[in-house]
Amino acid sequence: MTNSNLQYRDLHIGVFDSGIGGLTVLAELKKNLPNEKFYYLGDTARVPYGTRSPETVIRYARSCTNFLIKKGIKLLIIACNTASSFALDTIRKEINVPVIGVVEPGAKAVIKKTKNKRVGIIGTEGTISSQSYEKVIKNIASDIRIFPKACPLFVPLVEEGWTEGEIPSLVVSEYLTPIIEEGIDTLLLACTHYPLLKRTIKNTFKEFSVEIVDSAEETAVEVVNLLQSCNLMRKDIKISNENRIEYFVTDAPEKFKKIGNRFLKENIEYVEWIDIPVNI
Amino acid sequence: MTNSNLQYRDLHIGVFDSGIGGLTVLAELKKNLPNEKFYYLGDTARVPYGTRSPETVIRYARSCTNFLIKKGIKLLIIACNTASSFALDTIRKEINVPVIGVVEPGAKAVIKKTKNKRVGIIGTEGTISSQSYEKVIKNIASDIRIFPKACPLFVPLVEEGWTEGEIPSLVVSEYLTPIIEEGIDTLLLACTHYPLLKRTIKNTFKEFSVEIVDSAEETAVEVVNLLQSCNLMRKDIKISNENRIEYFVTDAPEKFKKIGNRFLKENIEYVEWIDIPVNI
């Protein structure tokens, strides 16, 4: 192990998302990687990515990536389903740091878990219409039948904090009944906001035996594997929670803190507002 | 009347919004001004404005304004409540064309209509927290009591097309019951998406006598008055519908056409995608 190797593995892990949703991925990473330091960038000036065109999402993802690369990172995590769907290949070609998105880990997990080979995938319009999960799944297991469904109201429900009760149950039922009735045994949450609706989804369809797969959890598993394989884990003693994550947003830091606490299940103390140019 | 005056009044009216919501304002303008030509710009790459900081909204509004000014317009309409709330004063100082927002017309209308001087105002978080309507109303009629309420789920409901039925009724009831119970006799729709929920709001609270005021309608009235006062109406024979509106968006023109048809109650044939720089 060289000295430069030692320095390199001490760098932060960079995580970006269109806004706060990626915090569900960060929460899993924190839990699984107690020695690592993170930069989290939420592109809140341009959120949501889910309704935008592929070209626009690629431009936004590139500007987020450039910011984190300049900070100095050893690994980049695109903690946003839409950006992973549209921009992962482009970003991988453009930078020298390994890149992990949320699509591949989620796709591989449902392939492992489904028994009847009928899988539901729910996400934003962008993620669903990109068919990114379908492409990865079909490439590995062409016999799996996929039932995709865009659920545009889930993100605003979660951001409003309406994750349990009559209204979220009805919205969940309205969107998911058609794909549950197709006999799926596995449901992939292909949006980082959706884990906060997991309990309501389970309760709404409790008489069906559907296993819920969460891309955030699966991504954290893949990150641990990669850091171990490449000998890139930090070896320090466990660092304190306060110092190990730095938060950046492109707009409205106070709102990010307020809603972010719900996603991260702990208080976010400080968020830095940054301006990043897009037309690059 | 000079020749240059004649040419000036033949120019288009420029209308911009963060996305499609401003089409409810355009629909009223079209109806009331059959001889006028319009440019409509929807800043769909940066929608929604309602959750962003004032500084960011001003930057976005300025870039939309600059685009329309370069096209050549005789009047600018900021058909977005959030941009009217945060950016109207700045834009008025920066350009030589008259500017009308949606806040002042809506505010003046509720002052005229309320009898018991108890008024509800509903809009996005940005509009409500800016207190822009309250400032205008209190300035003219300080004895009016205002009951404001942000309704963040209304815009995604409208964009999803869920404007009638059980879910929208429950969401309307959840948000509005507290302010209806305050005994308001007038409710101002301070968001351009909300007119599409007008019928559900009326039906949900049909046992209460609450008059609904729509900023889009009131803005059109103010535009007609201004054009008449300044002798800026076009005198041409009525022009055909196809040629008199040009649509521009900063992202996803196909989606704009699809959802926009519902807002405008007629087909949008062609939408041009444009790129406008923001850091100016």
Coordinates of C-alpha atoms in Angstrom, one line a residue:
Chain A
M1 CA 0.0 0.0 0.0
T2 CA 1.6 3.3 -1.1
N3 CA 1.3 6.6 0.6
S4 CA -0.7 8.0 -2.2
N5 CA -3.1 5.1 -1.9
L6 CA -3.5 5.8 1.8
Q7 CA -4.3 9.5 1.0
Y8 CA -6.7 8.5 -1.8
R9 CA -8.8 6.2 0.4
D10 CA -9.1 8.9 3.0
L11 CA -11.0 11.1 0.6
H12 CA -14.8 11.7 1.0
I13 CA -17.5 9.7 -0.9
G14 CA -19.5 12.1 -3.0
V15 CA -23.3 11.7 -3.2
F16 CA -25.7 13.8 -5.2
D17 CA -29.4 13.9 -5.9
S18 CA -31.8 16.3 -7.4
G19 CA -32.9 17.3 -3.9
I20 CA -33.5 15.6 -0.6
G21 CA -34.6 12.1 -1.8
G22 CA -31.0 10.9 -1.9
L23 CA -30.8 11.2 1.8
T24 CA -32.5 7.8 2.1
V25 CA -29.4 6.5 0.2
L26 CA -27.1 8.5 2.5
A27 CA -28.8 7.1 5.5
E28 CA -28.1 3.5 4.4
L29 CA -24.5 4.5 3.5
K30 CA -23.9 6.1 6.9
K31 CA -25.3 3.0 8.7
N32 CA -23.1 0.6 6.6
L33 CA -19.9 2.6 6.5
P34 CA -19.2 4.1 9.9
N35 CA -15.6 5.1 9.1
E36 CA -16.4 7.0 5.9
K37 CA -16.8 10.8 5.3
F38 CA -19.4 12.1 2.8
Y39 CA -20.2 15.1 0.7
Y40 CA -23.9 15.3 -0.1
L41 CA -25.1 17.7 -2.8
G42 CA -28.8 18.3 -3.3
D43 CA -29.5 20.3 -6.5
T44 CA -32.6 22.0 -5.0
A45 CA -32.5 24.9 -7.4
R46 CA -33.4 22.5 -10.2
V47 CA -35.4 19.8 -8.4
P48 CA -37.3 17.7 -9.6
Y49 CA -35.4 15.9 -12.3
G50 CA -38.2 13.3 -12.7
T51 CA -40.2 15.4 -15.1
R52 CA -37.4 16.7 -17.3
S53 CA -35.9 15.6 -20.6
P54 CA -32.8 13.3 -20.7
E55 CA -30.7 16.1 -22.2
T56 CA -31.5 18.5 -19.4
V57 CA -31.0 15.8 -16.7
I58 CA -27.5 15.0 -18.2
R59 CA -26.5 18.7 -18.0
Y60 CA -27.7 19.0 -14.4
A61 CA -26.0 15.7 -13.4
R62 CA -22.7 16.9 -15.0
S63 CA -22.7 20.2 -13.1
C64 CA -23.3 18.3 -9.8
T65 CA -20.5 15.8 -10.7
N66 CA -18.0 18.6 -11.5
F67 CA -18.7 20.3 -8.2
L68 CA -18.0 17.1 -6.2
I69 CA -15.0 16.1 -8.3
K70 CA -13.4 19.6 -7.5
K71 CA -14.1 19.0 -3.7
G72 CA -12.0 15.7 -4.1
I73 CA -13.8 12.4 -3.8
K74 CA -12.8 8.7 -4.2
L75 CA -16.2 7.5 -5.3
L76 CA -19.3 9.1 -6.8
I77 CA -22.8 8.0 -6.0
I78 CA -25.7 9.2 -8.1
A79 CA -28.4 8.9 -5.5
C80 CA -31.2 9.9 -7.9
N81 CA -33.1 7.4 -10.0
T82 CA -33.7 9.8 -12.9
A83 CA -30.1 11.0 -13.0
S84 CA -28.9 7.3 -12.8
S85 CA -31.3 6.4 -15.6
F86 CA -30.3 9.2 -18.0
A87 CA -26.7 10.2 -17.0
L88 CA -24.8 7.3 -15.5
D89 CA -23.1 6.2 -18.7
T90 CA -22.1 9.7 -19.7
I91 CA -20.7 10.5 -16.3
R92 CA -18.7 7.2 -16.1
K93 CA -17.1 8.2 -19.4
E94 CA -16.2 11.7 -18.3
I95 CA -14.5 11.2 -14.9
N96 CA -11.8 9.0 -13.5
V97 CA -13.5 8.1 -10.2
P98 CA -15.8 5.0 -9.9
V99 CA -19.5 5.8 -10.2
I100 CA -22.4 3.9 -8.7
G101 CA -26.0 4.7 -9.5
V102 CA -29.1 3.4 -7.8
V103 CA -30.5 1.6 -10.9
E104 CA -28.1 -1.4 -11.2
P105 CA -28.2 -2.4 -7.5
G106 CA -32.0 -2.2 -7.4
A107 CA -32.4 -4.2 -10.6
K108 CA -30.0 -6.9 -9.5
A109 CA -31.9 -7.2 -6.1
V110 CA -35.3 -7.8 -7.7
I111 CA -33.8 -10.5 -10.0
K112 CA -32.6 -12.3 -6.9
K113 CA -35.8 -11.9 -5.0
T114 CA -38.6 -12.7 -7.4
K115 CA -39.9 -16.3 -7.5
N116 CA -42.8 -16.0 -9.9
K117 CA -40.8 -13.7 -12.2
R118 CA -43.4 -11.0 -12.1
V119 CA -42.0 -7.7 -10.9
G120 CA -43.6 -4.2 -10.3
I121 CA -41.4 -1.1 -10.7
I122 CA -42.6 2.3 -9.4
G123 CA -40.9 5.6 -9.9
T124 CA -41.1 9.1 -11.3
E125 CA -42.3 9.7 -14.9
G126 CA -38.7 10.2 -16.0
T127 CA -37.4 6.9 -14.4
I128 CA -40.4 4.9 -15.7
S129 CA -40.4 6.3 -19.3
S130 CA -36.6 5.8 -19.5
Q131 CA -37.1 2.0 -19.0
S132 CA -33.7 2.0 -17.4
Y133 CA -34.5 -0.7 -14.8
E134 CA -36.2 -2.8 -17.5
K135 CA -33.1 -2.7 -19.7
V136 CA -30.8 -3.8 -16.9
I137 CA -33.3 -6.6 -15.7
K138 CA -34.0 -7.9 -19.2
N139 CA -30.3 -8.0 -20.0
I140 CA -29.6 -10.3 -17.1
A141 CA -32.9 -12.2 -16.9
S142 CA -35.0 -11.9 -20.0
D143 CA -37.8 -14.2 -18.7
I144 CA -38.9 -11.7 -16.0
R145 CA -42.1 -9.8 -16.7
I146 CA -42.1 -6.2 -15.6
F147 CA -45.1 -4.1 -14.7
P148 CA -43.9 -0.4 -14.5
K149 CA -46.0 2.4 -13.0
A150 CA -45.2 6.1 -12.7
C151 CA -46.6 7.6 -9.4
P152 CA -46.1 11.4 -9.7
L153 CA -48.0 12.2 -6.5
F154 CA -45.8 10.1 -4.2
V155 CA -42.9 12.7 -4.1
P156 CA -45.1 15.7 -3.1
L157 CA -47.0 13.5 -0.6
V158 CA -43.7 12.5 1.1
E159 CA -42.4 16.1 1.0
E160 CA -45.6 17.3 2.6
G161 CA -45.1 14.7 5.3
W162 CA -48.4 12.9 4.4
T163 CA -47.0 9.4 4.5
E164 CA -49.7 7.7 6.6
G165 CA -53.4 8.1 6.8
E166 CA -56.4 8.1 4.5
I167 CA -55.1 10.3 1.7
P168 CA -51.7 8.4 1.2
S169 CA -53.5 5.1 1.4
L170 CA -56.0 6.1 -1.3
V171 CA -53.2 7.5 -3.5
V172 CA -51.1 4.3 -3.0
S173 CA -54.2 2.2 -3.8
E174 CA -55.0 4.2 -6.9
Y175 CA -51.6 3.8 -8.4
L176 CA -50.6 0.3 -7.3
T177 CA -53.8 -1.7 -7.5
P178 CA -53.5 -2.4 -11.3
I179 CA -49.9 -3.8 -10.9
I180 CA -50.7 -5.7 -7.7
E181 CA -53.6 -7.3 -9.6
E182 CA -51.1 -8.5 -12.2
G183 CA -49.8 -11.0 -9.5
I184 CA -46.4 -9.4 -8.9
D185 CA -44.4 -11.0 -6.0
T186 CA -41.8 -8.2 -5.9
L187 CA -42.2 -4.4 -5.9
L188 CA -39.1 -2.2 -6.6
L189 CA -39.2 1.3 -5.1
A190 CA -37.3 3.0 -7.9
C191 CA -37.4 6.5 -6.4
T192 CA -35.4 7.6 -3.3
H193 CA -38.5 9.3 -1.8
Y194 CA -40.6 6.1 -1.8
P195 CA -39.0 4.3 1.2
L196 CA -41.0 6.8 3.4
L197 CA -44.2 5.3 2.0
K198 CA -43.1 1.7 2.5
R199 CA -45.3 1.1 5.6
T200 CA -48.4 2.5 3.9
I201 CA -47.7 0.4 0.8
K202 CA -47.3 -2.7 3.0
N203 CA -50.5 -2.0 5.0
T204 CA -52.6 -1.2 1.9
F205 CA -51.8 -4.5 0.3
K206 CA -51.2 -6.6 3.4
E207 CA -53.3 -9.5 2.1
F208 CA -51.0 -9.9 -0.9
S209 CA -47.5 -11.4 -0.4
V210 CA -45.4 -8.8 -2.2
E211 CA -41.8 -8.2 -1.2
I212 CA -40.7 -4.6 -1.3
V213 CA -37.2 -3.9 -2.6
D214 CA -35.6 -0.6 -1.8
S215 CA -32.9 0.8 -4.2
A216 CA -31.4 2.8 -1.4
E217 CA -30.6 -0.3 0.7
E218 CA -29.2 -2.2 -2.3
T219 CA -27.0 0.7 -3.4
A220 CA -25.4 0.8 0.1
V221 CA -24.6 -2.9 -0.2
E222 CA -23.0 -2.4 -3.6
V223 CA -20.9 0.5 -2.3
V224 CA -19.6 -1.6 0.6
N225 CA -18.6 -4.4 -1.8
L226 CA -16.8 -2.0 -4.2
L227 CA -14.8 -0.3 -1.4
Q228 CA -13.8 -3.6 0.0
S229 CA -12.8 -5.0 -3.4
C230 CA -10.7 -2.0 -4.3
N231 CA -9.2 -1.7 -0.8
L232 CA -10.6 1.8 -0.6
M233 CA -12.2 1.7 2.9
R234 CA -10.9 4.2 5.4
K235 CA -9.1 2.5 8.3
D236 CA -9.4 5.2 10.9
I237 CA -11.1 4.8 14.2
K238 CA -14.8 5.6 13.9
I239 CA -15.3 9.3 13.4
S240 CA -18.0 11.4 15.1
N241 CA -21.3 11.9 13.4
E242 CA -21.1 15.7 13.4
N243 CA -18.0 15.9 11.2
R244 CA -18.4 13.2 8.7
I245 CA -21.0 14.6 6.4
E246 CA -20.9 18.0 4.7
Y247 CA -24.2 19.1 3.0
F248 CA -24.5 21.4 0.0
V249 CA -27.6 22.6 -1.8
T250 CA -28.2 24.9 -4.8
D251 CA -31.2 26.5 -3.2
A252 CA -33.2 26.9 0.1
P253 CA -30.9 25.4 2.7
E254 CA -33.4 25.9 5.6
K255 CA -36.1 24.0 3.8
F256 CA -33.6 21.2 3.1
K257 CA -32.7 21.0 6.8
K258 CA -36.4 20.9 7.8
I259 CA -37.5 18.2 5.5
G260 CA -34.1 16.4 5.4
N261 CA -34.3 15.5 9.1
R262 CA -37.3 13.3 8.3
F263 CA -35.4 11.4 5.6
L264 CA -32.2 11.0 7.6
K265 CA -33.9 10.3 10.9
E266 CA -31.4 12.7 12.6
N267 CA -30.8 16.4 12.7
I268 CA -28.9 18.1 9.9
E269 CA -27.0 20.9 11.7
Y270 CA -25.5 22.9 8.8
V271 CA -26.1 23.1 5.1
E272 CA -24.1 25.3 2.7
W273 CA -25.7 27.1 -0.2
I274 CA -23.7 26.9 -3.4
D275 CA -24.1 28.2 -6.9
I276 CA -23.1 25.8 -9.7
P277 CA -23.2 26.8 -13.4
V278 CA -25.2 24.5 -15.6
N279 CA -24.3 25.5 -19.2
I280 CA -21.0 23.6 -19.2
Chain B
M1 CA -51.0 58.9 -33.1
T2 CA -47.6 58.6 -34.7
N3 CA -46.4 55.9 -37.0
S4 CA -44.0 54.5 -34.3
N5 CA -46.9 54.3 -31.9
L6 CA -48.9 52.3 -34.4
Q7 CA -46.0 49.9 -34.9
Y8 CA -45.5 49.6 -31.1
R9 CA -49.0 48.7 -30.4
D10 CA -48.8 45.9 -33.0
L11 CA -46.2 44.1 -31.0
H12 CA -47.0 40.9 -29.1
I13 CA -47.9 40.7 -25.4
G14 CA -45.3 38.6 -23.6
V15 CA -46.5 36.2 -20.9
F16 CA -44.3 34.0 -18.8
D17 CA -44.8 31.4 -16.1
S18 CA -42.6 28.8 -14.4
G19 CA -44.4 26.2 -16.5
I20 CA -48.0 25.5 -17.7
G21 CA -50.0 27.1 -14.9
G22 CA -49.9 30.5 -16.6
L23 CA -52.0 29.1 -19.4
T24 CA -55.0 29.8 -17.2
V25 CA -54.1 33.4 -17.4
L26 CA -53.4 33.2 -21.1
A27 CA -56.8 31.6 -21.6
E28 CA -58.5 34.6 -20.0
L29 CA -56.3 37.0 -22.0
K30 CA -57.2 35.3 -25.3
K31 CA -60.9 35.4 -24.5
N32 CA -60.8 39.1 -23.6
L33 CA -58.4 40.3 -26.2
P34 CA -59.3 38.7 -29.6
N35 CA -57.1 41.1 -31.6
E36 CA -53.9 40.6 -29.7
K37 CA -50.9 38.4 -30.4
F38 CA -49.0 36.6 -27.6
Y39 CA -45.7 35.0 -26.8
Y40 CA -46.0 32.5 -24.0
L41 CA -42.9 31.2 -22.3
G42 CA -43.0 28.3 -19.8
D43 CA -39.7 27.9 -17.9
T44 CA -40.3 24.1 -17.6
A45 CA -36.6 23.4 -17.1
R46 CA -36.7 25.1 -13.7
V47 CA -40.4 24.6 -12.7
P48 CA -41.6 24.8 -9.9
Y49 CA -40.8 28.2 -8.7
G50 CA -43.1 27.9 -5.7
T51 CA -40.6 26.0 -3.5
R52 CA -37.5 28.1 -4.3
S53 CA -35.8 31.0 -2.6
P54 CA -36.6 34.7 -3.6
E55 CA -33.1 35.2 -5.0
T56 CA -33.4 32.2 -7.2
V57 CA -36.9 33.1 -8.4
I58 CA -35.7 36.6 -9.3
R59 CA -32.8 35.2 -11.4
Y60 CA -35.2 32.8 -13.2
A61 CA -37.7 35.6 -13.8
R62 CA -35.0 37.9 -15.1
S63 CA -33.9 35.3 -17.7
C64 CA -37.5 34.8 -18.9
T65 CA -38.0 38.6 -19.1
N66 CA -34.8 39.1 -21.1
F67 CA -35.9 36.4 -23.6
L68 CA -39.3 38.0 -24.2
I69 CA -37.9 41.6 -24.4
K70 CA -35.5 40.4 -27.1
K71 CA -38.5 39.0 -29.0
G72 CA -40.1 42.4 -29.0
I73 CA -43.2 43.0 -26.7
K74 CA -45.4 45.9 -25.8
L75 CA -46.4 44.5 -22.4
L76 CA -45.1 41.9 -20.0
I77 CA -47.3 39.7 -17.9
I78 CA -45.8 37.7 -15.1
A79 CA -48.4 34.9 -15.1
C80 CA -46.9 33.2 -12.1
N81 CA -47.8 34.0 -8.5
T82 CA -44.4 33.1 -7.1
A83 CA -42.5 35.2 -9.7
S84 CA -45.0 38.1 -9.2
S85 CA -44.5 37.9 -5.5
F86 CA -40.8 37.9 -5.5
A87 CA -39.7 39.5 -8.8
L88 CA -42.3 42.1 -10.0
D89 CA -40.6 45.2 -8.4
T90 CA -37.1 44.2 -9.7
I91 CA -38.4 43.5 -13.2
R92 CA -40.4 46.8 -13.3
K93 CA -37.2 48.7 -12.5
E94 CA -35.1 46.9 -15.1
I95 CA -37.2 47.2 -18.3
N96 CA -39.0 49.9 -20.2
V97 CA -42.1 47.9 -20.9
P98 CA -45.1 48.0 -18.6
V99 CA -45.3 44.9 -16.4
I100 CA -48.4 43.3 -14.8
G101 CA -48.3 40.5 -12.3
V102 CA -51.1 38.4 -11.0
V103 CA -50.9 39.5 -7.3
E104 CA -52.2 43.1 -7.5
P105 CA -55.3 42.2 -9.6
G106 CA -56.2 39.3 -7.3
A107 CA -55.7 41.3 -4.2
K108 CA -57.8 44.2 -5.5
A109 CA -60.6 41.9 -6.4
V110 CA -60.9 40.3 -3.0
I111 CA -61.0 43.7 -1.4
K112 CA -64.0 44.6 -3.6
K113 CA -65.8 41.3 -3.0
T114 CA -65.5 40.5 0.7
K115 CA -68.4 41.7 2.8
N116 CA -67.4 40.3 6.3
K117 CA -63.8 41.3 5.7
R118 CA -62.5 37.7 6.3
V119 CA -60.6 36.4 3.3
G120 CA -58.8 33.1 2.6
I121 CA -55.7 33.0 0.4
I122 CA -54.4 29.8 -1.0
G123 CA -51.2 29.2 -3.0
T124 CA -47.8 27.6 -3.1
E125 CA -45.4 27.7 -0.2
G126 CA -43.4 30.5 -1.9
T127 CA -46.5 32.7 -2.6
I128 CA -47.9 32.2 0.9
S129 CA -44.6 32.7 2.8
S130 CA -43.8 35.8 0.8
Q131 CA -47.1 37.4 2.2
S132 CA -47.2 39.3 -1.1
Y133 CA -51.0 39.3 -1.3
E134 CA -51.3 40.3 2.4
K135 CA -49.0 43.3 1.9
V136 CA -51.1 44.6 -1.0
I137 CA -54.4 44.0 0.7
K138 CA -53.4 45.5 4.1
N139 CA -52.0 48.5 2.3
I140 CA -55.4 49.3 0.8
A141 CA -57.8 47.9 3.4
S142 CA -56.0 47.3 6.7
D143 CA -59.3 46.1 8.4
I144 CA -59.4 42.9 6.3
R145 CA -58.5 39.7 8.2
I146 CA -56.5 37.3 6.1
F147 CA -56.3 33.5 6.5
P148 CA -53.5 32.2 4.3
K149 CA -52.8 28.5 3.6
A150 CA -50.2 26.8 1.5
C151 CA -51.5 23.8 -0.5
P152 CA -48.4 22.1 -1.9
L153 CA -50.4 19.0 -3.2
F154 CA -52.8 21.0 -5.4
V155 CA -50.3 21.6 -8.3
P156 CA -49.2 17.9 -8.6
L157 CA -52.9 16.9 -8.4
V158 CA -53.8 19.2 -11.3
E159 CA -50.8 18.2 -13.3
E160 CA -51.8 14.5 -12.8
G161 CA -55.3 15.4 -14.0
W162 CA -56.9 14.4 -10.7
T163 CA -59.2 17.4 -10.4
E164 CA -62.4 15.6 -9.5
G165 CA -63.2 12.5 -7.3
E166 CA -62.5 11.2 -3.9
I167 CA -58.8 12.0 -3.6
P168 CA -58.9 15.6 -4.7
S169 CA -62.0 16.2 -2.5
L170 CA -60.2 14.8 0.5
V171 CA -57.0 16.9 -0.2
V172 CA -59.2 20.0 -0.7
S173 CA -61.0 19.3 2.6
E174 CA -57.7 18.6 4.5
Y175 CA -56.2 21.9 3.4
L176 CA -59.2 24.2 3.4
T177 CA -61.4 23.1 6.3
P178 CA -59.4 25.1 8.9
I179 CA -59.7 28.4 6.9
I180 CA -63.4 27.8 5.9
E181 CA -64.1 27.3 9.6
E182 CA -62.7 30.8 10.3
G183 CA -65.8 32.1 8.6
I184 CA -64.2 33.5 5.4
D185 CA -66.7 34.8 2.8
T186 CA -64.1 35.1 0.0
L187 CA -61.4 32.7 -1.1
L188 CA -58.6 33.8 -3.4
L189 CA -56.9 31.2 -5.7
A190 CA -53.4 32.7 -5.6
C191 CA -51.9 30.0 -7.9
T192 CA -52.5 29.7 -11.6
H193 CA -53.1 25.9 -11.4
Y194 CA -55.9 26.2 -8.9
P195 CA -58.7 27.3 -11.2
L196 CA -58.8 23.7 -12.4
L197 CA -59.8 22.7 -8.9
K198 CA -62.5 25.4 -8.6
R199 CA -65.4 23.0 -9.1
T200 CA -64.1 20.5 -6.5
I201 CA -63.6 23.3 -4.0
K202 CA -67.1 24.6 -4.6
N203 CA -68.6 21.1 -4.2
T204 CA -66.6 20.3 -1.1
F205 CA -67.8 23.4 0.7
K206 CA -71.2 23.9 -1.0
E207 CA -73.0 24.5 2.3
F208 CA -70.8 27.5 3.0
S209 CA -71.3 30.7 1.0
V210 CA -67.8 31.4 0.0
E211 CA -67.1 33.4 -3.2
I212 CA -64.0 32.2 -5.1
V213 CA -61.8 34.8 -6.7
D214 CA -59.5 33.7 -9.5
S215 CA -56.3 35.8 -10.1
A216 CA -56.2 34.7 -13.7
E217 CA -59.6 36.3 -14.5
E218 CA -58.8 39.5 -12.6
T219 CA -55.4 39.8 -14.3
A220 CA -57.0 39.7 -17.7
V221 CA -59.4 42.6 -16.7
E222 CA -56.4 44.7 -15.6
V223 CA -54.6 44.0 -18.9
V224 CA -57.6 45.2 -20.9
N225 CA -57.9 48.3 -18.8
L226 CA -54.2 49.1 -19.2
L227 CA -54.2 48.6 -23.0
Q228 CA -57.2 50.8 -23.3
S229 CA -55.8 53.6 -21.1
C230 CA -52.5 53.6 -23.0
N231 CA -54.2 53.3 -26.4
L232 CA -52.1 50.2 -27.0
M233 CA -54.9 47.8 -28.3
R234 CA -54.3 46.4 -31.8
K235 CA -56.9 47.7 -34.2
D236 CA -56.6 44.9 -36.8
I237 CA -59.5 42.8 -37.8
K238 CA -59.7 39.7 -35.6
I239 CA -56.8 37.3 -36.3
S240 CA -57.0 33.6 -36.6
N241 CA -56.4 31.5 -33.5
E242 CA -53.6 29.5 -35.0
N243 CA -51.2 32.4 -35.6
R244 CA -51.7 34.5 -32.7
I245 CA -49.9 32.6 -29.9
E246 CA -46.3 31.4 -30.1
Y247 CA -45.3 29.0 -27.3
F248 CA -41.7 28.5 -26.0
V249 CA -40.5 26.2 -23.2
T250 CA -37.1 25.6 -21.7
D251 CA -37.7 21.8 -21.4
A252 CA -40.0 18.9 -22.5
P253 CA -42.2 20.6 -25.2
E254 CA -44.3 17.4 -25.8
K255 CA -45.3 17.2 -22.1
F256 CA -46.2 20.9 -22.2
K257 CA -48.5 20.3 -25.2
K258 CA -50.1 17.3 -23.6
I259 CA -50.9 18.9 -20.2
G260 CA -51.3 22.4 -21.6
N261 CA -54.3 21.4 -23.7
R262 CA -56.3 20.8 -20.5
F263 CA -55.4 24.3 -19.1
L264 CA -56.1 26.1 -22.3
K265 CA -59.2 24.1 -23.3
E266 CA -57.9 23.9 -26.9
N267 CA -55.1 22.2 -28.7
I268 CA -51.6 23.6 -28.7
E269 CA -50.2 22.8 -32.1
Y270 CA -46.5 23.7 -31.8
V271 CA -44.2 24.5 -29.0
E272 CA -40.6 25.6 -29.5
W273 CA -37.8 24.4 -27.2
I274 CA -35.4 27.2 -26.2
D275 CA -32.3 27.4 -24.0
I276 CA -32.0 30.5 -21.8
P277 CA -29.0 31.2 -19.7
V278 CA -29.7 31.9 -16.1
N279 CA -26.5 33.4 -14.6
I280 CA -27.0 36.9 -15.9

